[in-house]
PDB file of C-alpha atoms in Angstrom:
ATOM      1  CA  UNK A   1       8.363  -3.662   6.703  1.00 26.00           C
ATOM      2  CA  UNK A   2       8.953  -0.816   8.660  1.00 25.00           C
ATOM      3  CA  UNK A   3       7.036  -0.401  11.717  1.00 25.00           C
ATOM      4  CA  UNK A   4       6.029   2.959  10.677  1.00 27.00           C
ATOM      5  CA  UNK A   5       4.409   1.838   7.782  1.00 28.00           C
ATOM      6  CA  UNK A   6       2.727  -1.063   9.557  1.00 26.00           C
ATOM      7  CA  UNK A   7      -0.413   1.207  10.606  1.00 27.00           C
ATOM      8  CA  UNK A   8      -1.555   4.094   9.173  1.00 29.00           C
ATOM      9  CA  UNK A   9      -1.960   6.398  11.652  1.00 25.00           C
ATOM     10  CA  UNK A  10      -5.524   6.111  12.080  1.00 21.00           C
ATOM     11  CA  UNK A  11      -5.899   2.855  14.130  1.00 23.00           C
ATOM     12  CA  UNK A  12      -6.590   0.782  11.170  1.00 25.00           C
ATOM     13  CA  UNK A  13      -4.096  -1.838   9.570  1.00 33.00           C
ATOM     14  CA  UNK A  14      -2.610  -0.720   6.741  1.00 38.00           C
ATOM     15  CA  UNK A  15      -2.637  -4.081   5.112  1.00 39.00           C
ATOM     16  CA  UNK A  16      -6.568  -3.275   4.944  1.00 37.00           C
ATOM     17  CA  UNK A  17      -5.655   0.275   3.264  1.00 40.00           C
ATOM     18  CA  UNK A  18      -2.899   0.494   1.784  1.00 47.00           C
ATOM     19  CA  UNK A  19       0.709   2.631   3.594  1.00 49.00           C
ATOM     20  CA  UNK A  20       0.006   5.711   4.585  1.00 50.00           C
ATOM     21  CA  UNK A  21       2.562   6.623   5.905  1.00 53.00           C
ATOM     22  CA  UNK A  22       5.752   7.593   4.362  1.00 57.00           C
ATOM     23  CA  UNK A  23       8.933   5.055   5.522  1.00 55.00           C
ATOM     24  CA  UNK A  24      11.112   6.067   8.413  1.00 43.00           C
ATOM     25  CA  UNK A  25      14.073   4.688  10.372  1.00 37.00           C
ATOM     26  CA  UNK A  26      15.996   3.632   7.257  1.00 47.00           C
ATOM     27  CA  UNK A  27      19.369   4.324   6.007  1.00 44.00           C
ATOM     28  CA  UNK A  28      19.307   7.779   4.704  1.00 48.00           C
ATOM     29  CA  UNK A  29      16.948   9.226   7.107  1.00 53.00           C
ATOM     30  CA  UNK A  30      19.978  11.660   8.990  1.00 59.00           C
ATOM     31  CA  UNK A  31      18.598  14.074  11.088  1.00 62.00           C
ATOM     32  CA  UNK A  32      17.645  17.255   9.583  1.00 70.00           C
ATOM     33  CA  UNK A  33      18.395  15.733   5.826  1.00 86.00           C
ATOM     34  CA  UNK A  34      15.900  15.736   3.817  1.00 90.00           C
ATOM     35  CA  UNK A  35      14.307  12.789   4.192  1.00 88.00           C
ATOM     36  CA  UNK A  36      13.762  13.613   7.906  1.00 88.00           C
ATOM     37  CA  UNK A  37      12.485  16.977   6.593  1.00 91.00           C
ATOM     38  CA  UNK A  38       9.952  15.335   4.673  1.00 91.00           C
ATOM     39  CA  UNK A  39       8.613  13.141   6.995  1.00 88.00           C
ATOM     40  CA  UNK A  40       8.400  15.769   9.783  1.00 89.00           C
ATOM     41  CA  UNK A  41       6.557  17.645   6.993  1.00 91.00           C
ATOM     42  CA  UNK A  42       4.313  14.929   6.373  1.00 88.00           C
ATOM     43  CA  UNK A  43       2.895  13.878   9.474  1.00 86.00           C
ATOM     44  CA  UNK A  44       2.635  17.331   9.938  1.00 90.00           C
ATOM     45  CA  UNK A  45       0.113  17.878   6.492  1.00 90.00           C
ATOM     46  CA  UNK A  46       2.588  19.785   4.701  1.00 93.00           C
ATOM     47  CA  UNK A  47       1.940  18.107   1.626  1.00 92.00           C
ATOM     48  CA  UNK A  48       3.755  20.686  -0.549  1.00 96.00           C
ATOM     49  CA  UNK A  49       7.033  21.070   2.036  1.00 96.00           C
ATOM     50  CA  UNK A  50       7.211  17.121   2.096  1.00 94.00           C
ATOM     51  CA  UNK A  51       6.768  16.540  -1.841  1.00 96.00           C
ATOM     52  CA  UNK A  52       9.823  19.368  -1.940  1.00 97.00           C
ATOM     53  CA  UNK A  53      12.015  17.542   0.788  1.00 95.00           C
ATOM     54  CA  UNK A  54      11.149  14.299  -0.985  1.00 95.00           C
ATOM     55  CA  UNK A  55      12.269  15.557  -4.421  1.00 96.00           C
ATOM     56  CA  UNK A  56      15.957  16.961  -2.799  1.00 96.00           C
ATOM     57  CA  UNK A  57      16.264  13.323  -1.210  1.00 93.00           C
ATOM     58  CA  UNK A  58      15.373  11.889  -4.761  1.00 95.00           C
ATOM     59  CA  UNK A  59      18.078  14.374  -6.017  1.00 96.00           C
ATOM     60  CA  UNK A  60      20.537  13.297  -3.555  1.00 93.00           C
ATOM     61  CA  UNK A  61      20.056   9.668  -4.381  1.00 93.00           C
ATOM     62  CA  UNK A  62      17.871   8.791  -7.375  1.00 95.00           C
ATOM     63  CA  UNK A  63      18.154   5.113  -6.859  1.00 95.00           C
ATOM     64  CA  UNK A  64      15.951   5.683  -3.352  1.00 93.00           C
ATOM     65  CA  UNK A  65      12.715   3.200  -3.745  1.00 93.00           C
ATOM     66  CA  UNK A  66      11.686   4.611   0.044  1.00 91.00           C
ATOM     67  CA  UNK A  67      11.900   8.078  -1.141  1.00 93.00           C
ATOM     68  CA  UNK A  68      10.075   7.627  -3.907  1.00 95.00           C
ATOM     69  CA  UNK A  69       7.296   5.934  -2.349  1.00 93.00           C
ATOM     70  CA  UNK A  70       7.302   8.808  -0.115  1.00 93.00           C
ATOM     71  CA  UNK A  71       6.849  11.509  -2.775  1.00 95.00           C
ATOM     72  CA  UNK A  72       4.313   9.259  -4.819  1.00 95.00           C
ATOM     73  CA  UNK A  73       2.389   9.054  -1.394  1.00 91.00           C
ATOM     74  CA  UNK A  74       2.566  12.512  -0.927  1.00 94.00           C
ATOM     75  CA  UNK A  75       1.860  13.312  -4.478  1.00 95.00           C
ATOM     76  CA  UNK A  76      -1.640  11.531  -3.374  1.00 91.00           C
ATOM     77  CA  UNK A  77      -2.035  13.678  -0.501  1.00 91.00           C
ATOM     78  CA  UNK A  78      -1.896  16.270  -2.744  1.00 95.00           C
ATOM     79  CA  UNK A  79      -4.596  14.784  -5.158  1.00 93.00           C
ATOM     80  CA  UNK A  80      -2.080  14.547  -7.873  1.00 96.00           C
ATOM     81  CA  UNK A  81      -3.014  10.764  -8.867  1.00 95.00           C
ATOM     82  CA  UNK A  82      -1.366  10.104 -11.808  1.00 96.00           C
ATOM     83  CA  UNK A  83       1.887  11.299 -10.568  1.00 97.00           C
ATOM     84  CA  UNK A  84       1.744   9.412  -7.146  1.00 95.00           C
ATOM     85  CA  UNK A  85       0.784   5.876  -9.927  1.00 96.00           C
ATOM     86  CA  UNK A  86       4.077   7.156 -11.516  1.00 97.00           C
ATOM     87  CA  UNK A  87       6.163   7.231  -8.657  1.00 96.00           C
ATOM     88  CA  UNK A  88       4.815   3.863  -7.166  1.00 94.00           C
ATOM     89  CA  UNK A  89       5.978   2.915 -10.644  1.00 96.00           C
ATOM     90  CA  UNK A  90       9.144   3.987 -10.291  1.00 97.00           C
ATOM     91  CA  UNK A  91       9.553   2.855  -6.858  1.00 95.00           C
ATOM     92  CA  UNK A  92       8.824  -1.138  -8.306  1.00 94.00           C
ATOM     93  CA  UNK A  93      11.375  -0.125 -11.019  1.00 95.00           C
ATOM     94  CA  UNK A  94      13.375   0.476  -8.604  1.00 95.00           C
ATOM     95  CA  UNK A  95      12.966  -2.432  -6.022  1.00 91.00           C
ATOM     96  CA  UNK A  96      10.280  -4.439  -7.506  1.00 87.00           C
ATOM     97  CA  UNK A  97      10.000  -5.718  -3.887  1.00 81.00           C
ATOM     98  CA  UNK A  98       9.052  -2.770  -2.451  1.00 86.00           C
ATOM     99  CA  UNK A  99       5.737  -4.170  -0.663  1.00 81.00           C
ATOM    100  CA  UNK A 100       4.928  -0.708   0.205  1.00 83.00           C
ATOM    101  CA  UNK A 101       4.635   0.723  -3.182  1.00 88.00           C
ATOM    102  CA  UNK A 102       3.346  -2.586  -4.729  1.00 87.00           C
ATOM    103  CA  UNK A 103       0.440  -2.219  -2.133  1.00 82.00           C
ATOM    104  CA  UNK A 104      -0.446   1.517  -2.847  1.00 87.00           C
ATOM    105  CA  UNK A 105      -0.409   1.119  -6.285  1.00 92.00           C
ATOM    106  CA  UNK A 106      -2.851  -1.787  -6.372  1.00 87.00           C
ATOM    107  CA  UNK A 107      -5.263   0.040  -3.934  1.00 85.00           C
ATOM    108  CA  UNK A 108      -4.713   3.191  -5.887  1.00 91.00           C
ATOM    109  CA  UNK A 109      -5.672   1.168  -8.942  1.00 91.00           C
ATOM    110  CA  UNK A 110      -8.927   0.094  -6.985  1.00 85.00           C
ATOM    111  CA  UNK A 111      -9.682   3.054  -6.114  1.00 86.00           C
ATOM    112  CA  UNK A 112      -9.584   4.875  -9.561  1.00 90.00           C
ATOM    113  CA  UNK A 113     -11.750   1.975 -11.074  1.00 89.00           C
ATOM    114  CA  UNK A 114      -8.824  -0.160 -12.150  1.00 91.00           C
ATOM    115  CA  UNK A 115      -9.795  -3.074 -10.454  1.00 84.00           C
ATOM    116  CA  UNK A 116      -8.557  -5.801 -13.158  1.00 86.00           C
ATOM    117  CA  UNK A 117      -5.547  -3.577 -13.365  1.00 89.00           C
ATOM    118  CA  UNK A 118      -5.251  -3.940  -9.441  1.00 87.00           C
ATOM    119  CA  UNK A 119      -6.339  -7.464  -9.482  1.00 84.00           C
ATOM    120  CA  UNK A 120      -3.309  -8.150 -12.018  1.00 86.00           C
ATOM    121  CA  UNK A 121      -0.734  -6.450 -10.030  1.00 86.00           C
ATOM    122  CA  UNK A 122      -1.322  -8.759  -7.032  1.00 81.00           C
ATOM    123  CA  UNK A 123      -1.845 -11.788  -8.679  1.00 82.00           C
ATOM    124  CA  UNK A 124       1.894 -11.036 -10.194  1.00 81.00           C
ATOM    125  CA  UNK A 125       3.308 -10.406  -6.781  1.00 81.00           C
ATOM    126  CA  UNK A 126       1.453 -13.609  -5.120  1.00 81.00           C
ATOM    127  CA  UNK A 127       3.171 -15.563  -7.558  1.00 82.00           C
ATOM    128  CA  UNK A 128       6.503 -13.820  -5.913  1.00 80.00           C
ATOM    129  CA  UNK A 129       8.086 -16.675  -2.894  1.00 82.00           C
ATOM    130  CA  UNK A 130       9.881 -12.981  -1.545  1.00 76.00           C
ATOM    131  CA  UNK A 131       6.199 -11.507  -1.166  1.00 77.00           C
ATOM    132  CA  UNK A 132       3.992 -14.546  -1.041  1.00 82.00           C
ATOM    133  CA  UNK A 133       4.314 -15.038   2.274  1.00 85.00           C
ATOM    134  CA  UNK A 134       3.354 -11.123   3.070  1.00 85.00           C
ATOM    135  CA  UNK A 135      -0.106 -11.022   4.561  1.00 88.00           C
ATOM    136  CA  UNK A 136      -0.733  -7.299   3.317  1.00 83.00           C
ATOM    137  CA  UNK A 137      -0.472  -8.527  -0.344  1.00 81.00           C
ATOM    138  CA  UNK A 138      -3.284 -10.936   0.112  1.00 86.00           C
ATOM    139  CA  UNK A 139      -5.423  -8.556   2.044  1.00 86.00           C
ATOM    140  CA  UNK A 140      -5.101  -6.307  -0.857  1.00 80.00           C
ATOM    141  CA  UNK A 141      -5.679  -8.767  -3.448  1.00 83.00           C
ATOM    142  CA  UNK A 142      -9.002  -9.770  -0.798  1.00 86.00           C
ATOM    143  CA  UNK A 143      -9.711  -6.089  -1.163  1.00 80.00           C
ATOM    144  CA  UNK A 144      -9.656  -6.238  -5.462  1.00 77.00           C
ATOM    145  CA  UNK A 145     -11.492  -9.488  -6.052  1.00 81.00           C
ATOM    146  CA  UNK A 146     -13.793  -8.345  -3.778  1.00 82.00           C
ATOM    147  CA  UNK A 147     -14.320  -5.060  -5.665  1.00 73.00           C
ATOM    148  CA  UNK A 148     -14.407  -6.748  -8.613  1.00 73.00           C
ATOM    149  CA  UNK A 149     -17.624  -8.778  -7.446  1.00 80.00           C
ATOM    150  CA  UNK A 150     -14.832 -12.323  -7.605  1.00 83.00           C
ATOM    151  CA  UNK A 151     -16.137 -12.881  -3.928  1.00 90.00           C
ATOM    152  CA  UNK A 152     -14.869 -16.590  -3.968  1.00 91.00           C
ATOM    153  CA  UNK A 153     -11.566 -15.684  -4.861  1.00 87.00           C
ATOM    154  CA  UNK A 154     -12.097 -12.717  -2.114  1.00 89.00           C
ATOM    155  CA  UNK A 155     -12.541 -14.829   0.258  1.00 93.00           C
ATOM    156  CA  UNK A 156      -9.582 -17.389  -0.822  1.00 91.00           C
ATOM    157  CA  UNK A 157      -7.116 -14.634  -0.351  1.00 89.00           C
ATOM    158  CA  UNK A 158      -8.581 -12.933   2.815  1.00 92.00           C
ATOM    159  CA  UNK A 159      -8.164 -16.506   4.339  1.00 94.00           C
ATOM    160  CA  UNK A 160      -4.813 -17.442   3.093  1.00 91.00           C
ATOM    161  CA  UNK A 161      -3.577 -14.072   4.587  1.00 92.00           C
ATOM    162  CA  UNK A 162      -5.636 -15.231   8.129  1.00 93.00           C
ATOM    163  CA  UNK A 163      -3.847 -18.428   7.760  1.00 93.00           C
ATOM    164  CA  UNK A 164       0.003 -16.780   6.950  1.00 92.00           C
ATOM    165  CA  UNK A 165      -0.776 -14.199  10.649  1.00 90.00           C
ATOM    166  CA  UNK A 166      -4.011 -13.063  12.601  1.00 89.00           C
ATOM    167  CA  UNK A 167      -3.417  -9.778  10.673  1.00 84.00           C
ATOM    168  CA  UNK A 168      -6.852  -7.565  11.292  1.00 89.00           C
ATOM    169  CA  UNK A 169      -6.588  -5.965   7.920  1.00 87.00           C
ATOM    170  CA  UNK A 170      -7.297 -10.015   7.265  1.00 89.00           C
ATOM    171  CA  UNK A 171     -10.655  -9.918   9.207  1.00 92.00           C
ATOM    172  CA  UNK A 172     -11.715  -6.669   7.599  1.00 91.00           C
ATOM    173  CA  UNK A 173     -11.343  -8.564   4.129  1.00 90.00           C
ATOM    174  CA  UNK A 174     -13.077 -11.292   5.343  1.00 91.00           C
ATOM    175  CA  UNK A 175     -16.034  -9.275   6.662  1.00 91.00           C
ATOM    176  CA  UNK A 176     -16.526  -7.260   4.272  1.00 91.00           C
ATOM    177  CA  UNK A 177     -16.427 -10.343   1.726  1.00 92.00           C
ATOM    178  CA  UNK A 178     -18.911 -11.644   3.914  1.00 91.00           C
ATOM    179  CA  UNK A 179     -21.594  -8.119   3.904  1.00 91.00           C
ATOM    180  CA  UNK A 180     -20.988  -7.946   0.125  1.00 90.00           C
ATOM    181  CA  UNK A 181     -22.752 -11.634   0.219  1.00 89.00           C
ATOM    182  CA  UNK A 182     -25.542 -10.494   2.366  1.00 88.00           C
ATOM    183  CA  UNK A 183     -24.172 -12.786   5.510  1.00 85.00           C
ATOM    184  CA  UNK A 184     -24.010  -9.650   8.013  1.00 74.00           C
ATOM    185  CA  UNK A 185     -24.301 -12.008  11.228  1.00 72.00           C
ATOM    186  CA  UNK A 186     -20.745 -13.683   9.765  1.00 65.00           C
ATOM    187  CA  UNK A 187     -19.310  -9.883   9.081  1.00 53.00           C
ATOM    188  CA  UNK A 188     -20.014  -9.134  12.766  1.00 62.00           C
TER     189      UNK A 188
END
């Protein structure tokens, strides 16, 4: 993955939440394109601007999975939710690799009260040797079960992802599987 997609700006893993930020440093990204444009616009909370950059990139080169994870993140930003589940859609269509989208999508899906729909999506992509070994896609699939009150299988996950790299979105699973069972001395 790309670094900048590795955290999420604020501090926390985003294997715990989900990328938050859009993807930089790839091919495509020239300086003042619009790829660049929209990412400057981004981290800058100019949803609109970056949703508008992203859209010219996507124009430029409609076969872009990064770029359209970018607008379908922005698209969230921008509380447009069931245009950013399209365009993590399209992104998978796309390269159905593409951790990035594959993640957001499936916490999206959480969020909106899709769990089993969430749940489904990672249990596909676990299944996957090219994203098996990804610890984000466990977290996230700690992150469902857990949601989804499957707190065995939570915990399954958010330890196979501790045992693939000491990845603290891993912990967070773990914890919280553990407060959700009442064990608050283990979450600490």
């Amino acid at each position: 993955l790309p670094a900048a997609v590795r955290e999420d700006g604020l501090g926390r893993s985003a294997s715990a939440e989900g990328h938050r930020n859009p993807t930089v440093g790839r091919r495509g990204a020239s300086p003042g394109g619009p790829l660049a444009e929209g990412v400057e616009a981004f981290h800058a909370g100019r949803w609109q601007q970056a949703a508008d950059a992203f859209r010219a990139a996507l124009r430029r080169d409609p076969d872009d999975a990064d770029a359209q994870f970018d607008l379908a993140l922005t698209e969230e930003r921008l509380g447009a939710t069931d245009r950013a589940r399209s365009g993590y859609e399209a992104a998978l269509r796309l390269d159905p690799e593409h951790l990035p989208s594959l993640v957001n999508l499936a916490r999206l899906e959480r969020q909106t009260g899709r769990a089993e729909r969430a749940a489904q999506l990672l249990d596909a992509a676990s299944r996957r040797p090219e994203l098996a070994s990804e610890p984000g896609l466990w977290v996230q699939l700690s992150m469902t079960e857990r949601v989804a009150g499957n707190l065995e299988d939570a915990e399954k996950a958010a330890r196979h992802a501790l045992s693939l790299r000491r990845d603290p979105g891993a912990y967070e699973a773990l914890a919280l599987v553990s407060t959700a069972r009442g064990q608050h001395r283990e979450a600490e």
